[in-house]
Coordinates of N, CA and C and ligand atoms in Angstrom, one line a residue:
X274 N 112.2 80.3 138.2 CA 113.6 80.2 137.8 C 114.4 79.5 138.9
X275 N 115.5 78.5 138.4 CA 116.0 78.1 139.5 C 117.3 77.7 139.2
X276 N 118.1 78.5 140.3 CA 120.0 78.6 140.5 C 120.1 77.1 141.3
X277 N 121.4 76.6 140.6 CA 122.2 75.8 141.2 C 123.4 76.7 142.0
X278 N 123.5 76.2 143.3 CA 124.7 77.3 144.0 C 125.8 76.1 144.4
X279 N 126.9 76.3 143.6 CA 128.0 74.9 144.4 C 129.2 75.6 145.1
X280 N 129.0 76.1 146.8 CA 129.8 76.0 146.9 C 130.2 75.4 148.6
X281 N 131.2 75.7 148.8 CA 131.0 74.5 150.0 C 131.4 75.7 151.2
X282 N 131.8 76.9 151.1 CA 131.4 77.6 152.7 C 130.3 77.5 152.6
X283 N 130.0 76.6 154.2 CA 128.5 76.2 154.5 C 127.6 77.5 154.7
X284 N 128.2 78.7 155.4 CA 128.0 79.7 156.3 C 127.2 81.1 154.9
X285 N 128.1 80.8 154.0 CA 128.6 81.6 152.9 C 126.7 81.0 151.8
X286 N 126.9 79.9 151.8 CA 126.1 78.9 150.6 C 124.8 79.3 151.8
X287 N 124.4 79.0 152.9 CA 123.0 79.5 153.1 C 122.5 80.5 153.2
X288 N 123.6 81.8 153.5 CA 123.1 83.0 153.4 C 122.8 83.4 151.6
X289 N 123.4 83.0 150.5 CA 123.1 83.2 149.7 C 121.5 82.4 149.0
X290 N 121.6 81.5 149.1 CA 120.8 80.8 149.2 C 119.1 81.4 149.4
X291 N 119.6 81.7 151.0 CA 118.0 82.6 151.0 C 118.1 83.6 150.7
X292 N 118.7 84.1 150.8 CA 118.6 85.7 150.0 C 118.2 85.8 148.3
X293 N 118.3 84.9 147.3 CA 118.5 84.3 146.3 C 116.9 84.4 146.7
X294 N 116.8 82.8 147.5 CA 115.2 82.7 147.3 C 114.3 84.1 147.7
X295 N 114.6 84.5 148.6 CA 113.5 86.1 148.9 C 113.2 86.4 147.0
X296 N 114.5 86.6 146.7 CA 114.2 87.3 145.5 C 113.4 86.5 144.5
X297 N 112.8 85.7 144.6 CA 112.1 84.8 143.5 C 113.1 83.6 143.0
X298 N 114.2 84.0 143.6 CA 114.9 82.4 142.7 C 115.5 81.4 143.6
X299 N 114.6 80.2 142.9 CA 114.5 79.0 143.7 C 116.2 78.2 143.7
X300 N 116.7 78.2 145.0 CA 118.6 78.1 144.9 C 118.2 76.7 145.7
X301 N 119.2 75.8 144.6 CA 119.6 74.4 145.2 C 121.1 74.4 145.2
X302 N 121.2 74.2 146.5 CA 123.0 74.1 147.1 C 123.9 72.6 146.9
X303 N 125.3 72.7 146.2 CA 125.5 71.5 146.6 C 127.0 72.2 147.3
X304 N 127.6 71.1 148.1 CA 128.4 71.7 148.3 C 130.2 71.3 148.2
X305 N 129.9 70.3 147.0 CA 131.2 69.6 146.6 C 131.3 69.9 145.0
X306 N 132.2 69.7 144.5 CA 132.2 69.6 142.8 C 131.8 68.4 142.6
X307 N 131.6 67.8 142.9 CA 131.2 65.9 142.2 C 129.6 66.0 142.4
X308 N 129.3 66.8 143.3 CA 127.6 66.4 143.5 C 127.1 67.7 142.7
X309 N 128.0 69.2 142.0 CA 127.3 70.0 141.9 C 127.5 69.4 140.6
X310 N 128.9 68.8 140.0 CA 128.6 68.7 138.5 C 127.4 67.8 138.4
X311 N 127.0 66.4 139.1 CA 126.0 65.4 138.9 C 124.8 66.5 138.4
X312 N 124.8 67.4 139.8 CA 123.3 68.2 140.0 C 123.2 68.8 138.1
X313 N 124.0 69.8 138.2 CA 124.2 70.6 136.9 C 123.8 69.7 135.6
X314 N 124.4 68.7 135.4 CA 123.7 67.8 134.8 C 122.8 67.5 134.3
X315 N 122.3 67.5 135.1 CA 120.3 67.1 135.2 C 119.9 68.5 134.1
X316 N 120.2 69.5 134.1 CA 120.4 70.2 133.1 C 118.7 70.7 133.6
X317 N 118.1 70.9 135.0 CA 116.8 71.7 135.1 C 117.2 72.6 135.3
X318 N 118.5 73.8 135.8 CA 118.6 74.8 136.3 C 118.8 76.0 135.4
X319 N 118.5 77.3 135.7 CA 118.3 78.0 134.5 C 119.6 79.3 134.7
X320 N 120.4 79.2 135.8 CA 121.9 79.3 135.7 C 123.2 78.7 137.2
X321 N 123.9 78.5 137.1 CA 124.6 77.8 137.7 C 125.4 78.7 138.8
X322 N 125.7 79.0 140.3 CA 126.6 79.4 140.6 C 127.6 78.5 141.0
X323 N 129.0 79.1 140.7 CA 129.9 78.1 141.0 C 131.0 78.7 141.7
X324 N 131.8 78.1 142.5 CA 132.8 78.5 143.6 C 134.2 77.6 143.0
X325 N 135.4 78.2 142.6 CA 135.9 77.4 141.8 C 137.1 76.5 142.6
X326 N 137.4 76.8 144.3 CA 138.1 76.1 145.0 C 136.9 75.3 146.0
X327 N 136.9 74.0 145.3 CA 136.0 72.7 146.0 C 136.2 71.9 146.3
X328 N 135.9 71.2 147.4 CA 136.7 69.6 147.6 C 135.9 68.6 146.5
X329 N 136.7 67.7 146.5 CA 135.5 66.9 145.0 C 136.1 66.9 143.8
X330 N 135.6 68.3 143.2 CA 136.5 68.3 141.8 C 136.4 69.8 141.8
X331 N 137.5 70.5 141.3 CA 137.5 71.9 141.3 C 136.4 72.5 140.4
X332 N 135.9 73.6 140.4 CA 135.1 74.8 139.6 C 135.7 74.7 138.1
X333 N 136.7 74.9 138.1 CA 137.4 74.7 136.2 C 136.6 73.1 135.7
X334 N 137.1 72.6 136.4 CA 137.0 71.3 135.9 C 135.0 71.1 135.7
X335 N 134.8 71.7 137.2 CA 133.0 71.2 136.9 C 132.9 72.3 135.6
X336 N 133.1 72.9 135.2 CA 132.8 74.0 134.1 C 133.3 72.8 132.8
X337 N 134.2 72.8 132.8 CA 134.6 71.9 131.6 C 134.0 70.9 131.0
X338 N 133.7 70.1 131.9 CA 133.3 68.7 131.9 C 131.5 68.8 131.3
X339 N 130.8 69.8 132.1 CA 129.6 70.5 131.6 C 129.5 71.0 130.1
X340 N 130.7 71.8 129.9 CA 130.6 72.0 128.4 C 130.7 70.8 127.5
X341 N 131.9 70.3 127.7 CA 132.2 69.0 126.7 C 131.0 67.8 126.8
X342 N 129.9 67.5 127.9 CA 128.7 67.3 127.5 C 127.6 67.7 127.0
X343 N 128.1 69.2 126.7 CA 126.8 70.1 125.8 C 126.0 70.2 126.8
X344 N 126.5 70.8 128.1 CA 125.3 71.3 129.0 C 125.9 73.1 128.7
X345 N 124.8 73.5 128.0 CA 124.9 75.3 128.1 C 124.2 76.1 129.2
X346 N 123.9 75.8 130.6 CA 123.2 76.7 131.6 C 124.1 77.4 131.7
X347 N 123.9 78.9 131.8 CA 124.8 79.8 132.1 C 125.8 79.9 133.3
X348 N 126.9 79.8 133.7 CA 127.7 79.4 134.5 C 128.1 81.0 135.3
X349 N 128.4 81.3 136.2 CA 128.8 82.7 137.0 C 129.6 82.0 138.2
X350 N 131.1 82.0 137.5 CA 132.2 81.4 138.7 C 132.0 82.8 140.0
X351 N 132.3 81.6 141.0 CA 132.3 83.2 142.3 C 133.9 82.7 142.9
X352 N 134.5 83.1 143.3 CA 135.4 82.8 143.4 C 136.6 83.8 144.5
X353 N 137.2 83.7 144.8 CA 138.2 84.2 146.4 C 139.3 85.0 145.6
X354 N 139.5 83.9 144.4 CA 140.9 84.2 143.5 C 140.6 85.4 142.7
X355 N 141.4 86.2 142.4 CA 141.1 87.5 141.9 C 142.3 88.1 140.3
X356 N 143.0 86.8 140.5 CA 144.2 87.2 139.0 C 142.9 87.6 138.2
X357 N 143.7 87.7 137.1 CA 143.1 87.8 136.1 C 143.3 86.6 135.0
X358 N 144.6 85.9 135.5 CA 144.5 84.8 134.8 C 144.0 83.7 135.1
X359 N 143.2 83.8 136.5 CA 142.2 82.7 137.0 C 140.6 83.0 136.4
X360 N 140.5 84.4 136.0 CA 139.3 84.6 135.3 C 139.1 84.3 134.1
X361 N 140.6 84.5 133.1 CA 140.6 84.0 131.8 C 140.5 82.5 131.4
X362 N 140.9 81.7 132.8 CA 140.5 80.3 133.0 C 139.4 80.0 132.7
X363 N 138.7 80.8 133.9 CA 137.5 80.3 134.3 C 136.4 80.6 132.4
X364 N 136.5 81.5 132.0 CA 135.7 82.1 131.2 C 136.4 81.2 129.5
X365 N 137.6 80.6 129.4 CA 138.0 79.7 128.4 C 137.5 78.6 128.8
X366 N 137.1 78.2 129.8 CA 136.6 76.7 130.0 C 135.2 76.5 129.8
X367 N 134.4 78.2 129.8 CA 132.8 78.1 129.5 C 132.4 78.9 130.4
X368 N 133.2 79.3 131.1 CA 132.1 80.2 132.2 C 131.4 81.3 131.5
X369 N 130.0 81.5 132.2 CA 129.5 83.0 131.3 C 130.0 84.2 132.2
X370 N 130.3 84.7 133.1 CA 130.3 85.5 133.9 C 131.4 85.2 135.1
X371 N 132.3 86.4 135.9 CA 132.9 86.3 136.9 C 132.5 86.8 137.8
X372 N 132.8 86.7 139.1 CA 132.2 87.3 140.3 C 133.6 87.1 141.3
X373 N 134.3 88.4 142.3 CA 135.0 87.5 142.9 C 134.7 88.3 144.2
X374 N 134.8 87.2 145.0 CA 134.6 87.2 146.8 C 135.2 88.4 147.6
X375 N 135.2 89.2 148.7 CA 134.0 89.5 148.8 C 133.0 90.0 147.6
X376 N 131.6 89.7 147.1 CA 130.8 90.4 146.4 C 129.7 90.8 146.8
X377 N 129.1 92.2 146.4 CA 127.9 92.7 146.7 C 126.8 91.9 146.4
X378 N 125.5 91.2 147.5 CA 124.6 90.5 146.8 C 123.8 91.3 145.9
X379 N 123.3 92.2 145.9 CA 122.1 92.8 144.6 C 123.3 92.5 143.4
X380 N 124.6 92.7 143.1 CA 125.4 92.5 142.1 C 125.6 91.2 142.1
X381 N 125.5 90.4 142.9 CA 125.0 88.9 142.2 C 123.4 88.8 141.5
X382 N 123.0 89.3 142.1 CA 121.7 89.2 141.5 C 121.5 90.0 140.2
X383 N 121.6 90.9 140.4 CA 121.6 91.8 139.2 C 122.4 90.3 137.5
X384 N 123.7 90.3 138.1 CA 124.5 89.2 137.0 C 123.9 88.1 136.6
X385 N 123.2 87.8 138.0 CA 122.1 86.2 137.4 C 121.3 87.0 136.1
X386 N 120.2 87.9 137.0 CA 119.1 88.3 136.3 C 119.5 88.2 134.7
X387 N 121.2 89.0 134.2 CA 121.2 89.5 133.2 C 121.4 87.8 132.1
X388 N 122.4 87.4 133.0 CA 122.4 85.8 132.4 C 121.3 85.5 131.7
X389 N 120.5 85.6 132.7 CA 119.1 84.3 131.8 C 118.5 85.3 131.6
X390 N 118.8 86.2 131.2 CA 117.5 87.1 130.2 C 118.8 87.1 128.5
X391 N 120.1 87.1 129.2 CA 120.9 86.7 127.4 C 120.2 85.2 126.8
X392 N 120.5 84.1 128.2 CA 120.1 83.1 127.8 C 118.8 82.8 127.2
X393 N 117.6 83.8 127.9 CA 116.3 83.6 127.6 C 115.6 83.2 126.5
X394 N 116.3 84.2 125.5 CA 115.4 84.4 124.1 C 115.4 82.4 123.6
X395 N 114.0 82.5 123.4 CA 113.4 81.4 123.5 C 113.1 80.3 124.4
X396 N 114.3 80.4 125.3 CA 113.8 79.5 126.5 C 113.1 79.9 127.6
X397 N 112.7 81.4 127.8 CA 112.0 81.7 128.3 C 111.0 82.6 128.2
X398 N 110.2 81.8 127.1 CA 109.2 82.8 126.3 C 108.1 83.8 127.0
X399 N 107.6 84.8 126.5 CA 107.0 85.6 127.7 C 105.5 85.0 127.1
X400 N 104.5 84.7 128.7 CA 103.7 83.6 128.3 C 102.8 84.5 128.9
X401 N 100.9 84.5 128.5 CA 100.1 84.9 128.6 C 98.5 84.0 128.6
X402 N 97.8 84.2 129.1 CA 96.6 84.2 128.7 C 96.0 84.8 128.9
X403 N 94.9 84.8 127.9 CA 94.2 86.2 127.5 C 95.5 87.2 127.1
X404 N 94.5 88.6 128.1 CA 95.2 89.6 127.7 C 96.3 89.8 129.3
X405 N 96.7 88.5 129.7 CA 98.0 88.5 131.0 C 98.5 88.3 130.4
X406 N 100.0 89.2 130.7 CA 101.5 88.6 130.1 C 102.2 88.6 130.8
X407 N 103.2 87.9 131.0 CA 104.0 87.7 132.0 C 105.7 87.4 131.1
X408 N 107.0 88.4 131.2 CA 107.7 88.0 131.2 C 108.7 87.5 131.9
X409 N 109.4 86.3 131.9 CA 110.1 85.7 133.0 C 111.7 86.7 133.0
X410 N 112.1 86.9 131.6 CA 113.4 87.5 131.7 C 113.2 89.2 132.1
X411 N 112.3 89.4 132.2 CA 112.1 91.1 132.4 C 112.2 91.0 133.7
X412 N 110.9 90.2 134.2 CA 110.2 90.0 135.3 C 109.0 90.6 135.8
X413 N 108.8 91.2 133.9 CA 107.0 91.9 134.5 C 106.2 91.5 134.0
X414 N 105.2 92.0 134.9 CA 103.8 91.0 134.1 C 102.5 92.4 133.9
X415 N 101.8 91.7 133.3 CA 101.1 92.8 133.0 C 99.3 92.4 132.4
X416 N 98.2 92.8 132.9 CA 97.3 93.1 132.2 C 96.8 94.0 131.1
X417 N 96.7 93.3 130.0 CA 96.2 94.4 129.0 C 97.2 95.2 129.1
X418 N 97.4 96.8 129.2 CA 97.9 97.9 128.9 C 98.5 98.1 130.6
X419 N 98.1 97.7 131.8 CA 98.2 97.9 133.0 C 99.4 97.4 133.8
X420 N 100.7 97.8 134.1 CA 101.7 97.2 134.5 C 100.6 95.9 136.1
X421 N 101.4 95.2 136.3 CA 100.7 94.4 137.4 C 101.8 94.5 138.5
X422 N 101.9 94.8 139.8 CA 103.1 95.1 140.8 C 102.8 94.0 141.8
X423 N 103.3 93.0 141.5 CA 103.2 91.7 142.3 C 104.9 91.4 142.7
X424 N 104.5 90.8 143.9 CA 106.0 90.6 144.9 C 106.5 89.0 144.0
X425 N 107.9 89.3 144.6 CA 108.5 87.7 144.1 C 107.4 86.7 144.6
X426 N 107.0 86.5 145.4 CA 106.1 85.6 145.9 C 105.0 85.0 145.0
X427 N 104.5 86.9 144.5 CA 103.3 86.2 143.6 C 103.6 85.7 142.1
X428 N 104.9 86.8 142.1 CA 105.3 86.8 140.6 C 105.6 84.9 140.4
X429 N 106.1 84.5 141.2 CA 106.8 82.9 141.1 C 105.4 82.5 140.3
X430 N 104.5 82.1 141.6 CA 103.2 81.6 141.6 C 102.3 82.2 140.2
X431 N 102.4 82.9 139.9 CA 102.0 83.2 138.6 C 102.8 82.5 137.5
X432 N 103.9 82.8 137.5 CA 104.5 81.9 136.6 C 104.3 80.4 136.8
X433 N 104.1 80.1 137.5 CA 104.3 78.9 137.6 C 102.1 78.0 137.1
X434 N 101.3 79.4 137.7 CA 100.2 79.0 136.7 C 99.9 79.0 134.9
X435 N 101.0 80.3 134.9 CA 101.1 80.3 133.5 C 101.7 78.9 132.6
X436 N 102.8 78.6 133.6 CA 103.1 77.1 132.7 C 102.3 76.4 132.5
X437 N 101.6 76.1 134.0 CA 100.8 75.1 133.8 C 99.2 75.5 132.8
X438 N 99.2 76.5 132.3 CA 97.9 77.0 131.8 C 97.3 75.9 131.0
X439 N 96.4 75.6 131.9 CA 94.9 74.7 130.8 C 94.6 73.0 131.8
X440 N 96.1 73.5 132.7 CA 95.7 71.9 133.7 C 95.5 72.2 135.0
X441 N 94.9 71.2 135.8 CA 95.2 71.9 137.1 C 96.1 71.3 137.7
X442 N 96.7 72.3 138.9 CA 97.6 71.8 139.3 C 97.0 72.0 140.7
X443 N 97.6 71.1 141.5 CA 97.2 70.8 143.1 C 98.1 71.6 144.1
X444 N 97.0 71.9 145.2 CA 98.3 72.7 146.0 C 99.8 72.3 146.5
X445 N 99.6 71.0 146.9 CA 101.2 70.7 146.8 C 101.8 70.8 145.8
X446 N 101.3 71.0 144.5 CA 102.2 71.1 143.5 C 103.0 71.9 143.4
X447 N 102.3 73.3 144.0 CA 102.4 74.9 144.1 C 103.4 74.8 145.1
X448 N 102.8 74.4 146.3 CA 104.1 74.3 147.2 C 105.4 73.6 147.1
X449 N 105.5 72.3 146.3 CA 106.9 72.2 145.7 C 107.0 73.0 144.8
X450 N 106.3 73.5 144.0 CA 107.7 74.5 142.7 C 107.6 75.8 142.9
X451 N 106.5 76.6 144.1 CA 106.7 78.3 144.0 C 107.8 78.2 145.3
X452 N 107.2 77.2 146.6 CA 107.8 77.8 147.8 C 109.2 76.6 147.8
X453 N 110.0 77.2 148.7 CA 110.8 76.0 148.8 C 110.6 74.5 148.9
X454 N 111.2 73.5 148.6 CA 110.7 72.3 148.5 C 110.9 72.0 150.1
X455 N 111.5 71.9 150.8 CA 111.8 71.4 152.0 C 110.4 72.0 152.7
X456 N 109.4 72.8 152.6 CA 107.9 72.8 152.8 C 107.7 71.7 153.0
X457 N 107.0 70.5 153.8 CA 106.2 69.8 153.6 C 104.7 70.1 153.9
X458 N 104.0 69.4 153.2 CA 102.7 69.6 152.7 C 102.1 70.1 154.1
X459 N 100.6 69.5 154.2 CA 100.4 69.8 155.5 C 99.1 71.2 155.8
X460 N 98.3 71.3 156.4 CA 97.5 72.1 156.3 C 97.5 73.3 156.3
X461 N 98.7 73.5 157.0 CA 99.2 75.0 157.2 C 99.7 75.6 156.2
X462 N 100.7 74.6 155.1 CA 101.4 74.8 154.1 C 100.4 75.2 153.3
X463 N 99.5 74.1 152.8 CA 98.2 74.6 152.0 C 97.4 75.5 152.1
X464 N 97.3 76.0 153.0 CA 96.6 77.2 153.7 C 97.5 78.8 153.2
X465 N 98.6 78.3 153.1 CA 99.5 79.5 152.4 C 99.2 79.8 150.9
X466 N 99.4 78.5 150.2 CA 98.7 78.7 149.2 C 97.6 79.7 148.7
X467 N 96.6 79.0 149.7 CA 95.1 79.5 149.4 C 95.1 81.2 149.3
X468 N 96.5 81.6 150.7 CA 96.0 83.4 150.9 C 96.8 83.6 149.7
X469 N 97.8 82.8 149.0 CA 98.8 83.6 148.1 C 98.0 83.6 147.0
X470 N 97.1 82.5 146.3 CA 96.0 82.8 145.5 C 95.4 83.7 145.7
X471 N 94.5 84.0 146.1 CA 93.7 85.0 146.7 C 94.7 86.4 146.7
X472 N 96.1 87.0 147.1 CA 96.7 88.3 146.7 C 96.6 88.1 145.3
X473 N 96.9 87.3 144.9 CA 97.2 86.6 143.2 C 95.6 87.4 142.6
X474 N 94.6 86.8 143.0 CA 93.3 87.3 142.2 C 93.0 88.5 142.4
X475 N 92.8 89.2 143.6 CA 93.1 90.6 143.8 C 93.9 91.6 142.9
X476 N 94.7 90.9 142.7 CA 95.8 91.7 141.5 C 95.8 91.5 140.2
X477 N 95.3 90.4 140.1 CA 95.5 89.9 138.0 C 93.6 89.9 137.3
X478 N 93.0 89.5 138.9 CA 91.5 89.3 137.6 C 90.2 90.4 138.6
X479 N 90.5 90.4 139.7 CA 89.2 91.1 140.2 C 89.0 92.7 139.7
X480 N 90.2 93.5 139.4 CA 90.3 95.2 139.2 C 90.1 95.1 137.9
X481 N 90.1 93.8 137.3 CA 89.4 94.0 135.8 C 88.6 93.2 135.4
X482 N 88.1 92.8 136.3 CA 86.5 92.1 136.4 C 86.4 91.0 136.1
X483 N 87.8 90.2 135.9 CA 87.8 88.6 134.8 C 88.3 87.5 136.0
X484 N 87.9 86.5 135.2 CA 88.6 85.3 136.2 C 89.5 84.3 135.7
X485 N 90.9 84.2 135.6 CA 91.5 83.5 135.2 C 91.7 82.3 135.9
X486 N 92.3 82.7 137.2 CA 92.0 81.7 138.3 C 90.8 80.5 138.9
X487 N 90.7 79.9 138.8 CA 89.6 79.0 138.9 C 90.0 78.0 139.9
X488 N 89.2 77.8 141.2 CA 89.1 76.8 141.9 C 88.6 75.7 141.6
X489 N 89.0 74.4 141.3 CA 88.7 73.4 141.0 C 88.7 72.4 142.7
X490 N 87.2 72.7 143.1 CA 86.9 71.5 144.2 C 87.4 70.9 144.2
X491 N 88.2 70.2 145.6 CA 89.1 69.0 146.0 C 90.3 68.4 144.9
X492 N 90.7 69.4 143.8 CA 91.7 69.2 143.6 C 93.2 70.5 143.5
X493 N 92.7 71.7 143.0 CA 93.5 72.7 143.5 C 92.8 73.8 142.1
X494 N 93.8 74.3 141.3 CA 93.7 75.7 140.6 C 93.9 75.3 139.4
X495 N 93.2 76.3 138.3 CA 93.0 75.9 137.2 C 93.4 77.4 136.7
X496 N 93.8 77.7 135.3 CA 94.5 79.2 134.8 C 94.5 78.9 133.7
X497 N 93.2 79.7 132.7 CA 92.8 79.5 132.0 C 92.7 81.1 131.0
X498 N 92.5 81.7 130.0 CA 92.1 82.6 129.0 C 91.4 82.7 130.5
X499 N 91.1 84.4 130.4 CA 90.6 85.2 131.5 C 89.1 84.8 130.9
X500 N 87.8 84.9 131.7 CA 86.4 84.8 131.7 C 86.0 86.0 132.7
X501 N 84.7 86.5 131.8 CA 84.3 87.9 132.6 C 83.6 86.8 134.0
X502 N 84.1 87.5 134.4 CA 83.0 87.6 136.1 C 82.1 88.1 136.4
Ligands
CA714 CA1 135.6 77.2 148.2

């Protein structure tokens, strides 16, 4: 899953940021209105934070301009301002949610989480093969009847095999879309991969004897309908 975060305390925007990513969600920062509305645009992110005093173009306005394009990513203004008439702004212009400064982070997170699990139904279908399931808006995954207790780390990387189920995808693939992109490749990077595979098999196919996971020589991983072992 991946947050847009637009706001421009520099100090403010990377602590959230990582803390965001620990939890599984992949945060791209901009830190003007003009570059977050561009970003927002592109319409890959699966909810938006927004700060509504920005140099550039204000938070109302990036909200606006988004809707009246028919961009619906769920929007969660964060904001300093605390009227109430600045929140009925914010939420008549399209915002999905308020948040105002100081805020608790697990209570940002918690408000993402709920966003894109309203948003979810259909866009974030709960995907399996075999008998793995994995739901993105819950955030559990599961064999058969067996809850599976995998960290954000694996949970990503799972998800992200599940998309790709039936192709392979290469370790740098994995390393642009589980780990941060600012990773560059590199052997050590790749090498991360391999142990995080490997917690990955340990927990989804070896305790039940199957192999979903597949190493495909000199190209990367393949995730397929489970095969007994
Ligand atoms: Ca600001």
């Amino acid at each position: 899953m991946r947050v847009l975060l637009v706001e421009d305390e520099r100090a403010l925007a990377g602590a959230v940021q990582r803390g965001l990513t620990a939890q599984g969600l992949l945060t791209d920062v901009q830190h003007d209105g003009v570059a977050g509305l561009d970003a927002a645009m592109a319409g890959t992110y699966d909810v938006v934070v927004l700060d509504l005093m920005l140099p550039g173009m204000n938070g109302y306005e990036v909200c606006r301009q988004l809707r009246a394009a028919d961009v619906w990513t769920p929007i969660l203004v964060l904001s300093a301002k605390d009227g109430d008439y600045d929140q009925i702004d914010a939420l008549e212009l399209g915002a999905d949610d308020y948040l105002t400064k100081p805020f608790s982070f697990p209570v940002l997170v918690a408000r993402l989480r709920s966003l894109m699990r309203r948003q979810g139904v259909g866009r974030h279908p709960v995907l399996s093969a075999g008998d793995l399931r994995l739901d993105p808006a819950t955030r559990e995954a599961s064999r058969g009847s067996t809850p599976l207790d995998l960290t954000p780390r694996e949970f990503g990387l799972l998800h992200y095999l599940l998309r790709n189920k039936g192709v392979v995808v290469t370790k740098l693939d994995i390393l642009q879309n589980v780990w941060d992109v600012s990773h560059d490749g590199g052997e050590s990077a790749e090498n991360v991969v391999e142990v995080y595979v490997g917690y990955l098999r340990r927990k989804i196919d070896q305790p039940f004897g199957v192999r979903s996971i597949q190493t495909v020589r000199g190209a990367g991983y393949l995730l397929t309908d489970s095969i007994s072992s």
